[in-house]
Short mmCIF file of C-alpha atoms in Angstrom, two decimals:
data_model
loop_
_atom_site.label_atom_id
_atom_site.label_comp_id
_atom_site.label_asym_id
_atom_site.label_seq_id
_atom_site.Cartn_x
_atom_site.Cartn_y
_atom_site.Cartn_z
CA ALA Z 27 -48.61 64.63 42.22
CA GLY Z 28 -46.74 65.75 45.34
CA ALA Z 29 -47.88 62.70 47.26
CA LEU Z 30 -46.88 60.42 44.34
CA ARG Z 31 -43.41 62.02 44.29
CA LEU Z 32 -43.03 61.57 48.02
CA SER Z 33 -44.09 57.82 47.89
CA GLU Z 34 -41.80 57.30 44.92
CA GLY Z 35 -38.86 58.90 46.84
CA ARG Z 36 -39.74 56.69 49.91
CA LEU Z 37 -39.72 53.60 47.71
CA ARG Z 38 -36.30 54.49 46.21
CA LEU Z 39 -35.02 54.99 49.79
CA ILE Z 40 -36.29 51.52 50.82
CA LEU Z 41 -34.80 49.93 47.73
CA ASP Z 42 -31.40 51.51 48.49
CA ALA Z 43 -31.56 50.38 52.12
CA ILE Z 44 -32.16 46.64 51.51
CA PRO Z 45 -29.03 44.48 50.87
CA ALA Z 46 -30.33 42.88 47.67
CA MET Z 47 -29.30 44.26 44.28
CA ILE Z 48 -32.37 45.40 42.30
CA ALA Z 49 -32.70 46.74 38.77
CA HIS Z 50 -35.20 47.24 36.01
CA VAL Z 51 -34.14 46.71 32.50
CA ASP Z 52 -36.28 47.58 29.35
CA ALA Z 53 -37.01 45.25 26.43
CA GLY Z 54 -33.87 46.59 24.63
CA ARG Z 55 -31.74 45.35 27.58
CA ARG Z 56 -31.01 48.81 28.81
CA TYR Z 57 -31.09 49.80 32.47
CA ARG Z 58 -33.95 52.05 33.48
CA PHE Z 59 -33.38 51.78 37.29
CA ALA Z 60 -30.91 50.25 39.68
CA ASN Z 61 -30.63 50.59 43.40
CA ARG Z 62 -27.35 51.56 45.04
CA ALA Z 63 -26.24 47.96 45.76
CA TYR Z 64 -26.78 46.86 42.14
CA ALA Z 65 -24.90 49.82 40.77
CA GLN Z 66 -22.02 49.38 43.23
CA TRP Z 67 -21.69 45.69 42.38
CA PHE Z 68 -20.61 46.87 38.89
CA GLY Z 69 -18.54 49.80 40.23
CA LEU Z 70 -21.02 52.39 39.08
CA SER Z 71 -23.39 55.00 40.45
CA LYS Z 72 -27.21 54.67 40.25
CA GLU Z 73 -27.26 57.48 37.87
CA GLY Z 74 -24.25 56.10 35.84
CA ILE Z 75 -25.79 52.74 35.16
CA VAL Z 76 -29.15 54.07 33.77
CA GLY Z 77 -29.21 54.08 29.94
CA ARG Z 78 -26.34 51.57 29.70
CA SER Z 79 -26.89 48.14 28.06
CA ILE Z 80 -26.51 44.95 29.95
CA LEU Z 81 -23.66 44.00 27.67
CA GLU Z 82 -21.81 47.26 28.39
CA VAL Z 83 -22.23 46.80 32.16
CA PHE Z 84 -21.55 43.00 32.37
CA GLY Z 85 -18.79 42.78 29.75
CA ASP Z 86 -18.63 40.12 27.00
CA GLU Z 87 -17.76 37.08 29.19
CA ALA Z 88 -20.42 37.47 31.91
CA TYR Z 89 -23.04 38.66 29.30
CA ALA Z 90 -22.52 35.41 27.37
CA VAL Z 91 -23.58 33.53 30.54
CA VAL Z 92 -26.70 35.60 31.39
CA SER Z 93 -27.94 36.38 27.86
CA PRO Z 94 -29.65 32.96 27.34
CA HIS Z 95 -31.50 33.38 30.73
CA LEU Z 96 -32.72 36.80 29.65
CA SER Z 97 -33.91 35.29 26.39
CA GLU Z 98 -35.98 32.78 28.44
CA ALA Z 99 -37.49 35.65 30.46
CA GLU Z 100 -38.42 37.40 27.24
CA HIS Z 101 -40.83 34.49 26.63
CA GLY Z 102 -42.56 35.20 29.94
CA GLU Z 103 -40.60 32.76 32.08
CA ARG Z 104 -39.30 33.68 35.57
CA VAL Z 105 -35.68 32.53 35.59
CA SER Z 106 -32.88 32.18 38.15
CA TYR Z 107 -29.19 31.65 37.52
CA GLU Z 108 -25.69 32.28 38.98
CA TYR Z 109 -22.87 34.01 37.22
CA ALA Z 110 -19.34 35.16 38.02
CA ARG Z 111 -17.58 38.29 36.89
CA LYS Z 112 -14.29 40.03 37.48
CA ASN Z 113 -14.58 43.52 39.20
CA ALA Z 114 -12.20 46.47 38.59
CA ASP Z 115 -9.78 45.14 41.11
CA GLY Z 116 -9.48 41.83 39.21
CA HIS Z 117 -11.35 39.86 41.89
CA THR Z 118 -13.97 37.48 40.86
CA GLY Z 119 -17.48 37.97 42.40
CA HIS Z 120 -20.40 35.54 42.23
CA ALA Z 121 -24.05 36.48 42.15
CA ARG Z 122 -27.39 34.65 42.15
CA SER Z 123 -30.13 36.45 40.19
CA VAL Z 124 -33.80 36.06 39.69
CA VAL Z 125 -35.30 37.73 36.61
CA VAL Z 126 -39.03 38.30 36.36
CA PRO Z 127 -40.45 39.53 33.05
CA ASP Z 128 -42.16 42.86 33.10
CA VAL Z 129 -45.31 42.26 31.15
CA SER Z 130 -47.96 44.87 30.31
CA LEU Z 131 -51.69 44.37 31.01
CA GLU Z 132 -52.13 43.74 27.28
CA GLY Z 133 -49.55 40.94 27.56
CA GLY Z 134 -46.60 42.68 25.76
CA PHE Z 135 -43.04 42.11 27.07
CA ARG Z 136 -41.64 45.43 28.45
CA GLY Z 137 -38.44 44.33 30.11
CA TYR Z 138 -37.19 42.60 33.22
CA PHE Z 139 -37.16 43.10 36.97
CA VAL Z 140 -33.84 41.74 38.33
CA MET Z 141 -32.98 40.91 41.95
CA SER Z 142 -29.55 39.59 42.70
CA ILE Z 143 -27.55 38.63 45.83
CA ASP Z 144 -23.80 38.45 46.26
CA ILE Z 145 -22.86 34.82 46.97
CA THR Z 146 -19.06 35.27 46.66
CA GLU Z 147 -18.46 34.35 50.32
CA GLN Z 148 -20.77 31.39 50.12
CA LYS Z 149 -18.82 30.16 47.04
CA ALA Z 150 -15.54 30.56 48.85
CA SER Z 151 -16.84 28.64 51.85
CA GLN Z 152 -18.06 25.84 49.58
CA ALA Z 153 -14.61 25.79 47.85
CA ALA Z 154 -12.84 25.63 51.22
CA LEU Z 155 -15.15 22.79 52.30
CA VAL Z 156 -14.41 20.86 49.15
CA GLN Z 157 -10.72 21.34 49.63
CA ALA Z 158 -10.93 20.22 53.25
CA GLN Z 159 -12.90 17.10 52.19
CA LYS Z 160 -10.19 16.36 49.54
CA MET Z 161 -7.42 16.73 52.13
CA GLU Z 162 -9.38 14.47 54.54
CA ALA Z 163 -9.67 11.79 51.79
CA VAL Z 164 -5.96 12.09 50.95
CA GLY Z 165 -5.11 11.78 54.69
CA GLN Z 166 -7.19 8.61 55.00
CA LEU Z 167 -5.68 7.16 51.84
CA THR Z 168 -2.10 7.81 52.94
CA GLY Z 169 -2.83 6.62 56.43
CA GLY Z 170 -4.19 3.38 55.00
CA LEU Z 171 -1.19 3.00 52.59
CA ALA Z 172 1.25 3.61 55.53
CA HIS Z 173 -0.53 1.00 57.61
CA ASP Z 174 -0.45 -1.54 54.80
CA PHE Z 175 3.19 -0.77 53.95
CA ASN Z 176 4.13 -1.09 57.59
CA ASN Z 177 2.51 -4.55 57.79
CA ILE Z 178 4.54 -5.64 54.77
CA LEU Z 179 7.76 -4.26 56.29
CA THR Z 180 7.09 -6.04 59.57
CA ILE Z 181 6.99 -9.38 57.74
CA ILE Z 182 10.14 -8.60 55.84
CA ILE Z 183 12.00 -7.43 59.04
CA GLY Z 184 10.85 -10.49 60.92
CA ASN Z 185 12.03 -12.81 58.10
CA LEU Z 186 15.33 -10.98 57.75
CA SER Z 187 15.96 -11.15 61.56
CA ALA Z 188 15.24 -14.84 61.50
CA LEU Z 189 17.63 -15.31 58.53
CA GLN Z 190 20.26 -13.26 60.27
CA ASP Z 191 19.99 -15.37 63.39
CA ARG Z 192 20.40 -18.58 61.40
CA LEU Z 193 23.25 -17.27 59.28
CA GLY Z 194 24.92 -16.14 62.50
CA GLU Z 195 25.07 -19.68 63.76
CA ASP Z 196 26.83 -20.65 60.48
CA SER Z 197 29.70 -18.13 60.60
CA GLY Z 198 31.20 -19.44 57.41
CA HIS Z 199 28.12 -18.47 55.29
CA THR Z 200 28.98 -15.89 52.71
CA HIS Z 201 25.40 -14.52 52.32
CA ALA Z 202 25.33 -12.98 55.87
CA GLN Z 203 26.88 -9.79 54.48
CA TYR Z 204 23.70 -9.08 52.44
CA VAL Z 205 21.32 -9.51 55.32
CA GLU Z 206 22.47 -6.61 57.60
CA PRO Z 207 21.97 -3.74 54.85
CA SER Z 208 18.52 -5.19 53.91
CA LEU Z 209 17.44 -5.28 57.48
CA HIS Z 210 18.66 -1.73 58.05
CA ALA Z 211 16.88 -0.49 54.95
CA ALA Z 212 13.62 -2.24 56.00
CA ARG Z 213 13.77 -0.77 59.53
CA ARG Z 214 14.31 2.76 58.03
CA GLY Z 215 11.33 2.25 55.79
CA ALA Z 216 9.17 1.25 58.79
CA GLU Z 217 10.30 4.43 60.67
#
């Protein structure tokens, strides 16, 4: 019995040392074990999470996301999924979980083994990449539009300049007064 307690203590030490979040939940969806990382993810102690229900720990919104996956695991399926939840500080954290059904030798469902990893930084990096790609696309679009617009203005400026030269030869032409403001506006647009 002493050796068993020693190996059990060693196993708990190992489970607390690894960076993954690990828990065991019974068939009634109540926590029976959680390592330190798992409990801290929810702002609880290892002792404080034991006996609580998944609903109580996750909150209504996140529970609604994970519950269908747990139901799948109850039918003997190994499932993986991602979910997001707000922590006590109001920040949203993202996790990826794998749930393995705990099935007895007789084949009865006894609960779940859960292993999760925090993917909040990965999600933030993905969001930043998507934003950068959007900005690059907008830059390419506006650059193309500016180039096309400049080509159009070049034609307008060229024609207005030619018209101005022709009207300048005919000093008595009354339309010459309209050419200079148009030419000025076209040049400003090109700049």
